[in-house]
Coordinates of C-alpha atoms and ligand atoms in Angstrom, one line a residue:
X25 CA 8.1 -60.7 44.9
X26 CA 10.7 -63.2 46.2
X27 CA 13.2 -62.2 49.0
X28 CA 15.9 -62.3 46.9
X29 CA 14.9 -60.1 44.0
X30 CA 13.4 -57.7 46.8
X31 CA 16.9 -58.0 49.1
X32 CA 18.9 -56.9 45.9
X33 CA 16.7 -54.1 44.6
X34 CA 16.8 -52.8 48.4
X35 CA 20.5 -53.0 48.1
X36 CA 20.7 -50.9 44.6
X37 CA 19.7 -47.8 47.0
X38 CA 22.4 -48.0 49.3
X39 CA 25.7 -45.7 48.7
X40 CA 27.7 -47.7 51.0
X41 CA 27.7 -50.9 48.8
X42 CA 28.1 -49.0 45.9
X43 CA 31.3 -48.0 47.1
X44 CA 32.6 -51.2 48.0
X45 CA 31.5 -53.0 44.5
X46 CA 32.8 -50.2 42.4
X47 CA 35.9 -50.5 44.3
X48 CA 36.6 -54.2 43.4
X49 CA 38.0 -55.5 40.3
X50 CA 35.8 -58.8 40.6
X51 CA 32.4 -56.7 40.3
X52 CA 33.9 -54.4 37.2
X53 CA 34.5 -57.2 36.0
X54 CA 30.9 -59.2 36.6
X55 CA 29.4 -55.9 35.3
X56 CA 30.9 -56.3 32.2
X57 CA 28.7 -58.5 31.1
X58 CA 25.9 -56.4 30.3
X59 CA 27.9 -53.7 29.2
X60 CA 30.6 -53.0 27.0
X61 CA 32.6 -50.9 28.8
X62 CA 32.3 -47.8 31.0
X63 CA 33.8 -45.1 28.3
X64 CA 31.4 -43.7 25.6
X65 CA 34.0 -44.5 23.5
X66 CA 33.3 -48.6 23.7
X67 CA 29.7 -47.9 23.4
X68 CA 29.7 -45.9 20.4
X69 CA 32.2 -49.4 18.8
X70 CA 29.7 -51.6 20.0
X71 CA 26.8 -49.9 18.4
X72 CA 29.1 -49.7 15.2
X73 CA 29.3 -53.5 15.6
X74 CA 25.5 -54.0 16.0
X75 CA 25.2 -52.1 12.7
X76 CA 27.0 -54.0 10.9
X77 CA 24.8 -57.1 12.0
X78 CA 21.3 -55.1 10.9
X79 CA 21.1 -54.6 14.7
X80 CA 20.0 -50.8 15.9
X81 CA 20.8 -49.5 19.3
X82 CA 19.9 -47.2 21.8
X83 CA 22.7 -45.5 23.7
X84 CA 22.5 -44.8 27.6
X85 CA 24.7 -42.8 30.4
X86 CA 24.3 -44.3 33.6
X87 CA 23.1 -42.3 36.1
X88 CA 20.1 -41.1 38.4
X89 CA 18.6 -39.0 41.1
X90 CA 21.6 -36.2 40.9
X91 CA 20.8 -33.6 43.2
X92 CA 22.6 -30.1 42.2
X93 CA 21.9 -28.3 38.7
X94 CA 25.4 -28.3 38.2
X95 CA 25.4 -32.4 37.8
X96 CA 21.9 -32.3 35.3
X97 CA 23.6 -29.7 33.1
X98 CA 26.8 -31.4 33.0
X99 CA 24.6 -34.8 32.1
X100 CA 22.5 -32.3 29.5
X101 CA 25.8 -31.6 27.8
X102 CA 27.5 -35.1 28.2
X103 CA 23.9 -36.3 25.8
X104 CA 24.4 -33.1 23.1
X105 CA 27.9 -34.0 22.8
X106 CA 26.7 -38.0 22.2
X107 CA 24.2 -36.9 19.5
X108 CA 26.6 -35.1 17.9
X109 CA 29.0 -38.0 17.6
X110 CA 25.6 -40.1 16.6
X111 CA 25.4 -38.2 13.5
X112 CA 29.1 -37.7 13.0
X113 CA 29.5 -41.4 12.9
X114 CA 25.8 -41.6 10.6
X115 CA 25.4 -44.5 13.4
X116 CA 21.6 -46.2 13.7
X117 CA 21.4 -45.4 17.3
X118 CA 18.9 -43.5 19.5
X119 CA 19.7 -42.4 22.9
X120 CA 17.8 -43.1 26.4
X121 CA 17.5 -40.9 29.5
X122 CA 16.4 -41.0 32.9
X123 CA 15.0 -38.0 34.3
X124 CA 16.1 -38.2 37.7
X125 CA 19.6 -37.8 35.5
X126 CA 18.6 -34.5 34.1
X127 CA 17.8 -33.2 37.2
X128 CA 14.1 -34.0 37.9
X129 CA 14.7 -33.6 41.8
X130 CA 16.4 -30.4 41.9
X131 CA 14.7 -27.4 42.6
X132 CA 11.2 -28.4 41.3
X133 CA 12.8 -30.4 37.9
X134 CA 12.2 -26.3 35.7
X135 CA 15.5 -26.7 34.5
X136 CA 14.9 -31.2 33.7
X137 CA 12.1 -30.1 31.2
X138 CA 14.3 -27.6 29.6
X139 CA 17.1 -29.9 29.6
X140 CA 14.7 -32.7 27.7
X141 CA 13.8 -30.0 25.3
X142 CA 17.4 -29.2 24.4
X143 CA 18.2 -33.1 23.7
X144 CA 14.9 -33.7 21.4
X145 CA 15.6 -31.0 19.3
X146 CA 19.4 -31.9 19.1
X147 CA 18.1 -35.8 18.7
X148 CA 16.0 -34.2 15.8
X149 CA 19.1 -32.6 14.1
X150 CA 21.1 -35.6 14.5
X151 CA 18.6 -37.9 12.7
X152 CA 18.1 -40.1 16.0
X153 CA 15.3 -40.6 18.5
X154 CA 15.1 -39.5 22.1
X155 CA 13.7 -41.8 24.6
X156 CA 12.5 -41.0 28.2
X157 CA 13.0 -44.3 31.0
X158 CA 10.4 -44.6 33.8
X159 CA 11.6 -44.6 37.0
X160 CA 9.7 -45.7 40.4
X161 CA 6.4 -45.5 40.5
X162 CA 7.0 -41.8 42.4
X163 CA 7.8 -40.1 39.2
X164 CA 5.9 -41.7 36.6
X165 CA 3.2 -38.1 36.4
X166 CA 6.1 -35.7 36.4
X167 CA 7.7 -38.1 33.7
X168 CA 4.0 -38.2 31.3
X169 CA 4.3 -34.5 32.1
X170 CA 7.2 -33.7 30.7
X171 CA 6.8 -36.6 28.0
X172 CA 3.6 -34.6 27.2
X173 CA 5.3 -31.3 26.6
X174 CA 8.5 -32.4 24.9
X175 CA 6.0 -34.4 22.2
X176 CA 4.2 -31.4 21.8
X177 CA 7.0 -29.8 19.9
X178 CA 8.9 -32.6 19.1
X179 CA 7.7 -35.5 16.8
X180 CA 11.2 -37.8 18.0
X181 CA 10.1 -38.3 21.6
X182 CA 8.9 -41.4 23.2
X183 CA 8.8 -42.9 26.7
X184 CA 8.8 -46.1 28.7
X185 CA 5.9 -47.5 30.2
X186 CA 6.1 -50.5 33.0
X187 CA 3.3 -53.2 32.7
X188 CA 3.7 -54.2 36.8
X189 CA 1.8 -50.7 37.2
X190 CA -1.7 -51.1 38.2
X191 CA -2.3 -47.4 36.5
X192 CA -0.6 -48.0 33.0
X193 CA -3.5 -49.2 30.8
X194 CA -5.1 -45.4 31.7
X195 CA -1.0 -44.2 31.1
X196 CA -1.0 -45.8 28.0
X197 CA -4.1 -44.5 26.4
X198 CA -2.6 -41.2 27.7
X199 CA 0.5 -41.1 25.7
X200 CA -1.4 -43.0 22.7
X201 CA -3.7 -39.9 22.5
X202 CA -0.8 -37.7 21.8
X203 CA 0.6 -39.9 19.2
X204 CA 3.5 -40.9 21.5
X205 CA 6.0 -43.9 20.7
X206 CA 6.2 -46.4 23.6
X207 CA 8.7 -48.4 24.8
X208 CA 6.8 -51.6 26.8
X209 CA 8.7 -53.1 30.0
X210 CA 7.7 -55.1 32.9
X211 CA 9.2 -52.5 35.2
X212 CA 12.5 -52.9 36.9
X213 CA 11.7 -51.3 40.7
X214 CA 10.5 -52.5 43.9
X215 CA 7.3 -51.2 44.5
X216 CA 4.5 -51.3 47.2
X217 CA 1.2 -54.0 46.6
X218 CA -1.1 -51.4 45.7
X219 CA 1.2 -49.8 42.9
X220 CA 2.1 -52.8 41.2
X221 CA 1.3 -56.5 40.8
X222 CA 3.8 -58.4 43.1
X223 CA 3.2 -61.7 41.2
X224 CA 5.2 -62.0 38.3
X225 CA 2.3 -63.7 36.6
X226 CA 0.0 -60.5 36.8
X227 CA 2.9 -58.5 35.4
X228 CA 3.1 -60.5 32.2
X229 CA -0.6 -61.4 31.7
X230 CA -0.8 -57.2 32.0
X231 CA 2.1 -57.1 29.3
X232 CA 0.0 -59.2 27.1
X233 CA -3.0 -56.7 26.7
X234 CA -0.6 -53.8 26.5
X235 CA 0.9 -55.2 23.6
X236 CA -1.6 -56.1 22.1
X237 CA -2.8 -52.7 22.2
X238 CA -0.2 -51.6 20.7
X239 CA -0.4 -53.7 17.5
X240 CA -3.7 -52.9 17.1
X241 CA -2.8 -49.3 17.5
X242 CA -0.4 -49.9 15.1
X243 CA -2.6 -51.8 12.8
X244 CA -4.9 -49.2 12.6
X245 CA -2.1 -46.8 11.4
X246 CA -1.4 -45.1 15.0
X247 CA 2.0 -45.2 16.8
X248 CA 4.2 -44.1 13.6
X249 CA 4.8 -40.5 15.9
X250 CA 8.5 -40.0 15.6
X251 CA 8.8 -41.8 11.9
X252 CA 8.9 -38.4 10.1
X253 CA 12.4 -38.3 12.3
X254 CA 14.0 -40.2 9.3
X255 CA 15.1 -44.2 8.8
X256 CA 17.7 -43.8 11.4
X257 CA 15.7 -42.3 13.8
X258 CA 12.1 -43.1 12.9
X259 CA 10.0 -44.3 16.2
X260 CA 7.4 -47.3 16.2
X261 CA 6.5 -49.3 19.5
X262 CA 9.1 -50.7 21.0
X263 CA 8.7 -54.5 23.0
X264 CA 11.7 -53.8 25.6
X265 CA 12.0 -57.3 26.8
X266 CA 13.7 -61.5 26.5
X267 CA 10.5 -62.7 27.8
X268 CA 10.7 -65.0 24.1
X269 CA 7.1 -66.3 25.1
X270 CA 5.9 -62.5 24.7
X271 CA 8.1 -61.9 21.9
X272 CA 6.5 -64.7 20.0
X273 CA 2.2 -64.0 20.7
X274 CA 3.5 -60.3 20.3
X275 CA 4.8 -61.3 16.6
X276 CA 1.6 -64.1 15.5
X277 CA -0.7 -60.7 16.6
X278 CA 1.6 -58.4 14.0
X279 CA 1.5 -61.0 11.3
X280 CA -2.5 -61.6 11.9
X281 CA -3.0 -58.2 11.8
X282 CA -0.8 -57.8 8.3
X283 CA 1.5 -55.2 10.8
X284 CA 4.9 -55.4 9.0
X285 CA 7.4 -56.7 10.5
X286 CA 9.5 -53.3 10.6
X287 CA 6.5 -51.2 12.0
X288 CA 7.1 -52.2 15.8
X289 CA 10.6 -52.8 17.4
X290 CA 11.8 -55.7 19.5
X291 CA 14.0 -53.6 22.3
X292 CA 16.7 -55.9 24.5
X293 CA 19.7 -54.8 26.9
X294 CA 23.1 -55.5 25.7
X295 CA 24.3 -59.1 27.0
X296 CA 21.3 -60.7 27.4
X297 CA 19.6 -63.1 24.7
X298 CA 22.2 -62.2 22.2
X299 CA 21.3 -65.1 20.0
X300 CA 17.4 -64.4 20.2
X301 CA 18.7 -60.5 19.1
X302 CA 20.6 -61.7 15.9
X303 CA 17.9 -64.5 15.1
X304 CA 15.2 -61.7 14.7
X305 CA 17.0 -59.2 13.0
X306 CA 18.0 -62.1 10.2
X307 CA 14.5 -62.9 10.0
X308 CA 13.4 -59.4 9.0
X309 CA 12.8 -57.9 12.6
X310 CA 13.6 -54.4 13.9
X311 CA 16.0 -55.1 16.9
X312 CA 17.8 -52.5 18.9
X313 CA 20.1 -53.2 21.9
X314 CA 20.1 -51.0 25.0
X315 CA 23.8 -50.1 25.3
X316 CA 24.4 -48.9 29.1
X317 CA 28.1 -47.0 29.8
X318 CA 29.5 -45.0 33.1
X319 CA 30.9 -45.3 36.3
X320 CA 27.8 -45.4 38.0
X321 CA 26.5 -48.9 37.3
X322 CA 26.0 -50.2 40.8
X323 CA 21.6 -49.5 41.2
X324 CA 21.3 -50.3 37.5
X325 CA 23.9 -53.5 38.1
X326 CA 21.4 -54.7 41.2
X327 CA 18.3 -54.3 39.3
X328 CA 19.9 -56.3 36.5
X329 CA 20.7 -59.2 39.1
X330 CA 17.0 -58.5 40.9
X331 CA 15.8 -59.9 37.1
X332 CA 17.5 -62.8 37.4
X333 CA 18.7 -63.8 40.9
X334 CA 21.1 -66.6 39.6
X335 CA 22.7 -63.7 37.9
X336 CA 24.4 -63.5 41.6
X337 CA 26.7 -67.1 40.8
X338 CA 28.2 -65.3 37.9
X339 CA 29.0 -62.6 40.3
X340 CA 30.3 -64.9 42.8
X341 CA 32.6 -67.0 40.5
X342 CA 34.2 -63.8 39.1
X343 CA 35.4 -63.6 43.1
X344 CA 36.9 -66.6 42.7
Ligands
FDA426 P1 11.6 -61.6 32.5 O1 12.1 -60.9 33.7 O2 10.4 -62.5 32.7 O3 12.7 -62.4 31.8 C1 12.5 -63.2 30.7 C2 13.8 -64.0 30.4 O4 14.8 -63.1 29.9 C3 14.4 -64.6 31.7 O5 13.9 -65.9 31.9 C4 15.9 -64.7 31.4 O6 16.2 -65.8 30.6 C5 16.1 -63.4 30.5 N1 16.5 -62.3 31.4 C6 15.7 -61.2 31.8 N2 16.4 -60.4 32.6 C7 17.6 -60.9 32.7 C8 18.8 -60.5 33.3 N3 18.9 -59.4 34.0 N4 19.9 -61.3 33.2 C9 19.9 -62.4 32.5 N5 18.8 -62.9 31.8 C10 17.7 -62.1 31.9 N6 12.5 -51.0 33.4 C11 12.0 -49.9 34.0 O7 11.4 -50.0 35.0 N7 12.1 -48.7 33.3 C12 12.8 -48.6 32.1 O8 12.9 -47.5 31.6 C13 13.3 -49.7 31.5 N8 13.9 -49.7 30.3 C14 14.2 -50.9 29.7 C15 14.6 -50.8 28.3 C16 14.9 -52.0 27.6 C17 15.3 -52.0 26.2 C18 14.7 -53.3 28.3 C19 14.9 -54.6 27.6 C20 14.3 -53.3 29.6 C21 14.1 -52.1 30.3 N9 13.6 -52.1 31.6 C22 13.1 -51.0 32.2 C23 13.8 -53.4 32.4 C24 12.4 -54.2 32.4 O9 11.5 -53.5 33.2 C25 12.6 -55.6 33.0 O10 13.1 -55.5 34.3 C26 13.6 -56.5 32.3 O11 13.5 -56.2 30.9 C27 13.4 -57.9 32.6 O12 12.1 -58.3 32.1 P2 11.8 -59.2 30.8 O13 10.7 -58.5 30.1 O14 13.0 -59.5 30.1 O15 11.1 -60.5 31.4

């Protein structure tokens, strides 16, 4: 991992910075370049926009690692409320939590799992999807736990798995087993040697056989979980990255296979490859954009520049 990427994702755990960046008007505005604004209210237009483009979206509060119950519940109802606009608004979008949000640390995470259950059955209702992040390496069996047990009574359930883990092929056939819907990353986090492939070359040549796996799981009529949710909300495997070298062996496997092209997603954050987005929708793929809103941005903000250190001179020249 180089120094810089592992200096900023150190940074994205400390308080004290977070403080200082959210304070300054030239980091508010840096920040607004992968998201639309920190009101629920600009994400819900920009989804709106994304429709109209054939674009879907997938709508997150940022937030993590809250530590009273009081916080999870108050996040539990801030998500209800956002389905229920979803379906107000008939808008294409599926929403994306993280559990440490919901209260995964406090007091043994009884009161997280309940929480999940109340927002896959509203996601139900509301014709969307619910999706489930994965956080550091730490959580990731408390997260295919709960996964597990939300999917057992919910069909509109799936959940992020991170190819830099040395344990996710076992993960994977895990959650394929009980006719989960994944969401494929790299993985965002700084983690130790033994966890997770510190070369960046091991991470994608790991991403590679995962998704492949997918398709063929798809091929063979597998992965389709969630699609009794409905069109707006129906769940295939989602590809949550801009690496456009995956992206293209991950679509010449679909086509070999005869996979259509609407029975996997192509997942990207809001702000980056915007062309790439629009170019695959227009040529028949399903593409959603991760839509991040809230206050607090800062960790999410550093992991976003850990992706791409010379993300940092943008930064820099909106203090000048
Ligand atoms: P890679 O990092 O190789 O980037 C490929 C190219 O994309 C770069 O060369 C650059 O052009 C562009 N790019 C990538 N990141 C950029 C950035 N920040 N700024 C500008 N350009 C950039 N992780 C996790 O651990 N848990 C999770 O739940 C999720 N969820 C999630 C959902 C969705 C929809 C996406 C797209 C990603 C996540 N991630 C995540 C983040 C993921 O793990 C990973 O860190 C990023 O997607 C970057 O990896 P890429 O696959 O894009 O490849």
């Amino acid at each position: 991992m180089s120094l810089a990427r592992t200096l900023l994702l150190r940074a994205s755990r400390s308080p004290w910075l977070a403080e200082q960046f959210r304070r300054r008007a030239f980091a508010r505005r840096a920040v607004r370049r992968f998201m639309p604004g920190e009101d629920l209210g600009s994400a819900l237009d920009a989804a709106a926009d994304f429709a109209v483009g054939g674009i879907g979206t997938v709508l997150t509060s940022l937030g993590e690692r809250v530590s009273s119950p009081a916080e999870a519940a108050a996040v539990r109802d801030h998500y209800l409320a956002l389905l229920a606009q979803l379906r107000e608004r008939a808008l294409p979008a599926q929403v994306s939590v993280k559990l440490t949000h919901l209260g995964l640390d406090v007091e043994g995470g009884a009161a997280c799992a309940d929480h999940v259950m109340a927002l896959a059955a509203r996601a139900a209702d509301a014709g969307s999807f619910l999706w489930i992040d994965m956080e550091e390496s730490s959580y990731v069996d408390r997260t295919l736990e709960l996964f597990a047990r939300t999917r057992a009574r919910h069909a509109g359930v799936g959940v992020c798995l991170q190819a830099y883990l040395r344990r996710t092929p076992a993960d994977l056939d895990r959650v394929l087993a009980l006719d989960g819907a994944v969401r494929l990353v790299k993985g965002a986090y700084s983690e130790p040697p033994e966890v997770a492939f510190p070369k960046k070359a091991d991470t994608d040549a790991a991403y590679v056989t995962l998704a492949e796996r997918l398709v063929d799981h798809g091929a063979r009529g597998g992965g389709r979980g969630g699609a009794r949710g409905g069109a707006r909300g129906g769940a295939v495997p989602a590809f949550g990255t801009h690496d456009m070298r995956l992206v293209a062996q991950i679509r010449e496997r679909a086509e070999s296979l005869g996979v259509p092209r609407k029975a996997y997603e192509f997942h990207m954050l809001y702000g980056i490859r915007a062309d790439e987005q629009r170019l695959l929708a227009n040529g028949g793929h399903a593409v959603r954009v991760l839509i991040s809103y809230g206050t607090a941005w800062f960790p999410w903000y550093m992991r976003r520049l850990a992706e791409r250190p010379a993300n940092v001179w943008f930064v820099l020249r909106n203090l000048v």
